[in-house]
Short mmCIF file of C-alpha atoms in Angstrom, two decimals:
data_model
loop_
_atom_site.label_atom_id
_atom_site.label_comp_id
_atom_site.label_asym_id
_atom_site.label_seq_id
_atom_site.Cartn_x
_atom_site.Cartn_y
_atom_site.Cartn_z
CA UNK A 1 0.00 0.00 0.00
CA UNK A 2 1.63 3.46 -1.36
CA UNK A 3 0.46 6.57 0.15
CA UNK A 4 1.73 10.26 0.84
CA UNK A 5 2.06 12.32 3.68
CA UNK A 6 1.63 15.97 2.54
CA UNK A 7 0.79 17.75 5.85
CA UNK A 8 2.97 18.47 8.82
CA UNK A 9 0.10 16.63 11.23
CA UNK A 10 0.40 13.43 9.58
CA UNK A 11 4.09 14.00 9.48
CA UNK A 12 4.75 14.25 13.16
CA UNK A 13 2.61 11.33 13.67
CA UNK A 14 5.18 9.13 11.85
CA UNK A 15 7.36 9.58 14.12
CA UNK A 16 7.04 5.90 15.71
CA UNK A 17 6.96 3.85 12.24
CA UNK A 18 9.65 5.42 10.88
CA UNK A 19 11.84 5.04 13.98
CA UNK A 20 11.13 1.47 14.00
CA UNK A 21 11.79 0.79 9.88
CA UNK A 22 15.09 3.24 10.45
CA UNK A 23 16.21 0.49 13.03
CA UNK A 24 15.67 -2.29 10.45
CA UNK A 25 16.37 -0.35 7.24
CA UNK A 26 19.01 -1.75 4.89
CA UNK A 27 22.08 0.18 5.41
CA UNK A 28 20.42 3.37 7.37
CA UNK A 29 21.78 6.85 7.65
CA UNK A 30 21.78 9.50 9.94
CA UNK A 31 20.12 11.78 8.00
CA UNK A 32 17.30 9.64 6.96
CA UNK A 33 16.14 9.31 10.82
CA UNK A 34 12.78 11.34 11.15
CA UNK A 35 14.39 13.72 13.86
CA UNK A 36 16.07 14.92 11.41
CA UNK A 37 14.20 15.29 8.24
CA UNK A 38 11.46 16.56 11.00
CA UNK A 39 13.76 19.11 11.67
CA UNK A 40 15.05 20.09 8.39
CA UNK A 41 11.49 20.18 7.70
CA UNK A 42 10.19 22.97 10.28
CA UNK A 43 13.61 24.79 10.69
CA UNK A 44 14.39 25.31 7.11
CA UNK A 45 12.77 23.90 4.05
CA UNK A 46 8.93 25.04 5.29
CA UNK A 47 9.30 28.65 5.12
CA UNK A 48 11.04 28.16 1.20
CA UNK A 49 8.13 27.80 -0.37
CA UNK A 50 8.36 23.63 -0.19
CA UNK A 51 5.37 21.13 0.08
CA UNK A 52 5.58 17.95 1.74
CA UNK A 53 5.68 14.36 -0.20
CA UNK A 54 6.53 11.89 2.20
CA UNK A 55 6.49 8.08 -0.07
CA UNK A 56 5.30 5.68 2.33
CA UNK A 57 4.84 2.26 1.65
CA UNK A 58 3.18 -0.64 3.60
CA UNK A 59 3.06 -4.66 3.96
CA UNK A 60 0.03 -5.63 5.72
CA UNK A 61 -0.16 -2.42 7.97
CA UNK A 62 3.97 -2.37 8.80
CA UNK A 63 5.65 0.83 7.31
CA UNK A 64 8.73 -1.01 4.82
CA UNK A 65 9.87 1.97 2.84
CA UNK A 66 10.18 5.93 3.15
CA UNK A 67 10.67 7.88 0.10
CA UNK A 68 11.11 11.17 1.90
CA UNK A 69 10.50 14.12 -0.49
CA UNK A 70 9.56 17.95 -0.97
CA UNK A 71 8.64 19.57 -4.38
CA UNK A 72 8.15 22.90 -5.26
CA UNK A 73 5.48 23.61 -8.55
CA UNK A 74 6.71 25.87 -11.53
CA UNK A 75 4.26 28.09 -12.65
CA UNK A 76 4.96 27.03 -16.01
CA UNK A 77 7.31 23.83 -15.35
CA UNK A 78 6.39 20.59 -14.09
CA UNK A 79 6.83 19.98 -10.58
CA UNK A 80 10.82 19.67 -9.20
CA UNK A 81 11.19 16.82 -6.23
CA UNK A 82 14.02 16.94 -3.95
CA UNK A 83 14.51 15.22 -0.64
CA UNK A 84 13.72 16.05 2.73
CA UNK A 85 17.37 16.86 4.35
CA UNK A 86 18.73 20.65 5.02
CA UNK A 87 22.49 19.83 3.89
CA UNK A 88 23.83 18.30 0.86
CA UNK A 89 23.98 14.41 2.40
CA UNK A 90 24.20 11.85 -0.10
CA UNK A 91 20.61 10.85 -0.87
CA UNK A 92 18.18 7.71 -0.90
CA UNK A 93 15.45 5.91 0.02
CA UNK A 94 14.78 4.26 3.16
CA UNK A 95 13.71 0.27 2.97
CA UNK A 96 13.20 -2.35 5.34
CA UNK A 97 16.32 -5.24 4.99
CA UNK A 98 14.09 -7.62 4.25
CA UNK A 99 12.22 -5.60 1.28
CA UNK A 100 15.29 -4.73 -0.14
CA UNK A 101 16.85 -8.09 0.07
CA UNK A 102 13.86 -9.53 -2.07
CA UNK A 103 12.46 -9.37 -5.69
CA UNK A 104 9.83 -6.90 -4.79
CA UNK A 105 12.90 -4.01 -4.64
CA UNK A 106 12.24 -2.54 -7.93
CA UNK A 107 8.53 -2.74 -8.05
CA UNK A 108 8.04 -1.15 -4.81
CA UNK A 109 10.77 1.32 -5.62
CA UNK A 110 8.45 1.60 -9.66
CA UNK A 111 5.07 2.48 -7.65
CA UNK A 112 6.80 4.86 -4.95
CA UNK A 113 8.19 6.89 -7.82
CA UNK A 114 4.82 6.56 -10.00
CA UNK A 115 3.19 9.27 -7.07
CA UNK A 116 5.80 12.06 -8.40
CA UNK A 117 5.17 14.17 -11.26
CA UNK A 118 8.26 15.77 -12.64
CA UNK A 119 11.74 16.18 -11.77
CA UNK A 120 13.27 14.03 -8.92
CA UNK A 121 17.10 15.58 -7.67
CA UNK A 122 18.83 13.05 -5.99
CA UNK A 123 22.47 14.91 -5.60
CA UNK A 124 25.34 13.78 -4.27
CA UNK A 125 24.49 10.09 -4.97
CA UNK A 126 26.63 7.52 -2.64
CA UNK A 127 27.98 4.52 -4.65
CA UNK A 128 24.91 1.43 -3.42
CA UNK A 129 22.33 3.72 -3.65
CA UNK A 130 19.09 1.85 -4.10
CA UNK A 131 17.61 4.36 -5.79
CA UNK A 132 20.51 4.50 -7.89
CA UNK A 133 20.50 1.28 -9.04
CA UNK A 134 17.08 0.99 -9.50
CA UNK A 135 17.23 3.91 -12.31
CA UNK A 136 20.14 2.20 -13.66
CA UNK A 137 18.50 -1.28 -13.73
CA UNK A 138 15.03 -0.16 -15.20
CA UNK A 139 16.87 2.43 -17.93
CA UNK A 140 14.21 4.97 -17.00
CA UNK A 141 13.59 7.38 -19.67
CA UNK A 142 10.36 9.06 -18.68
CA UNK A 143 8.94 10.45 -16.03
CA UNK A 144 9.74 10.62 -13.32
CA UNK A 145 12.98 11.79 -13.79
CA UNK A 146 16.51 11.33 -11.84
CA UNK A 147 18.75 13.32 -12.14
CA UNK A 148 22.69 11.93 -10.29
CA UNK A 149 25.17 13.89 -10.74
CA UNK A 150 28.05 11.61 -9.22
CA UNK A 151 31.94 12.80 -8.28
CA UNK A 152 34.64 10.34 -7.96
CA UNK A 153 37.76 11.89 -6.80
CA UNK A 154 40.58 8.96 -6.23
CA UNK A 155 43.35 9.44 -3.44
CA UNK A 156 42.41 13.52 -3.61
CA UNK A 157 40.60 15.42 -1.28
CA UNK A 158 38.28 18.45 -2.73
CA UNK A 159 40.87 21.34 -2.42
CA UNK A 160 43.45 19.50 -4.27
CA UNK A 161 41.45 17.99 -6.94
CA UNK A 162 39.90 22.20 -7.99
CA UNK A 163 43.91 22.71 -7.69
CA UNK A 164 44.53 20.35 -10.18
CA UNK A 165 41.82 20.79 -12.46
CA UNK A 166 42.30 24.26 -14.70
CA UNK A 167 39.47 26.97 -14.82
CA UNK A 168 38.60 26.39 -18.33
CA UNK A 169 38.30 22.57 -17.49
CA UNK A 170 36.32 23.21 -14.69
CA UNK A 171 33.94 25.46 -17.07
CA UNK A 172 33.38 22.75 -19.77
CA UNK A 173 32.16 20.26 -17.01
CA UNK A 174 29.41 22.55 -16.03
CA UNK A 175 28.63 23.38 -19.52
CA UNK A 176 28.41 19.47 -20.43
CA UNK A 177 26.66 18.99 -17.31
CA UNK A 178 24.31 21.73 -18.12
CA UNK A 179 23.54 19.67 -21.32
CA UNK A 180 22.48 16.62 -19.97
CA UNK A 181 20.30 17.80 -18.07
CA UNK A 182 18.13 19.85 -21.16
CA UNK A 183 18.93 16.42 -23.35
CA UNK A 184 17.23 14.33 -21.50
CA UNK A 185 15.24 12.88 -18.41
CA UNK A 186 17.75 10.64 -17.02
CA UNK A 187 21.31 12.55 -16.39
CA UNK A 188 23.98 10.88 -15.11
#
C-alpha cells in the first residue's frame, strides 16, 4: 500500500513507524532518521516555499519503505522533487532489509516513484544507492525523472582535486553537465 504524507500533522505522527523501519532499514543513515528530516522540515525547508511528499509504503499495515520528499510547482514547469534533508547528504530511500533483500525491490521502488510528477534531484548520490540502481537497472527514460550527478575523486581530497583541475576545465564540465540535463530525463 503506497500513500503520501503531505501535511505536517500526519508528518509528526510518523514519528514511531519510521523510527522502528530506520532500526531495520538496509544500510540506514543519519540523516534519513525522522528527527532529522522533522527538523530540516520545520527549521528550514517550510518557510522556502516547499510542500511535503513523504512516499510511504506498507506490507500488511507495517511501514517497509520511506521515500522522503519535498517539491516545489513551476508556474509554467512541471513539478521539481528533492529530498527532505537541510544539507547536501548523499541521498536515498529508506527500505526495510528484508524488502530490499527480495524481488519486490524494484517494483516497490516503480510504484513509490509513479506518485511524483516531474523532476526528482537526488544529488550527491553515494555509490549502493538503491535508488541509484534501481534507475540504472530499469533504464528509466520518462517520467519521473533522476537526475545523479556523481563525483569520484581517487586518493584527492576536494581542495586538491579544484587545484589540479584548470578553470577552463572546470567550465566545460558545467557546460556538459548543463547539457544533460536539457537532453534528457535521465542525467547521469
Amino acid at each position: 500500500e503506497i500513500s503520501i504524507v503531505a501535511d505536517d500533522c500526519c508528518f509528526r505522527d510518523l514519528e514511531t513507524d519510521w523510527s522502528d523501519l530506520w532500526q531495520r532499514a538496509c544500510d540506514s543513515r543519519f540523516h534519513q532518521r525522522h528527527d532529522w528530516c522533522q527538523s530540516a522540515w520545520f527549521n528550514c525547508l517550510r518557510h522556502q516555499g516547499y510542500k511535503l511528499h513523504i512516499v510511504c509504503a506498507r506490507q500488511q499495515g507495517k511501514l517497509v519503505a520511506v521515500l522522503p520528499l519535498i517539491k516545489r510547482n513551476g508556474l509554467f514547469r512541471r513539478s521539481e522533487y528533492g529530498f527532505l534533508t537541510c544539507l547536501e547528504h548523499p541521498k536515498d530511500v529508506l527500505v526495510d532489509r528484508t524488502v530490499a533483500n527480495s524481488g519486490k525491490l524494484q517494483s516497490l521502488l516503480s510504484q513509490m516513484l509513479a506518485t511524483c510528477a516531474g523532476r526528482i534531484k537526488i544529488s550527491p548520490v553515494r555509490s549502493g544507492s538503491l535508488l541509484h540502481q534501481f534507475a540504472d537497472s530499469a533504464k528509466i527514460v520518462a517520467t519521473p525523472a533522476l537526475n545523479a550527478h556523481v563525483a569520484v575523486l581517487q586518493d584527492a581530497d576536494l581542495e586538491s582535486f579544484i587545484r589540479q583541475t584548470s578553470k577552463s576545465a572546470i567550465a566545460m564540465e558545467r557546460r556538459s553537465f548543463r547539457l544533460l540535463m536539457r537532453e534528457g530525463p535521465v542525467s547521469i
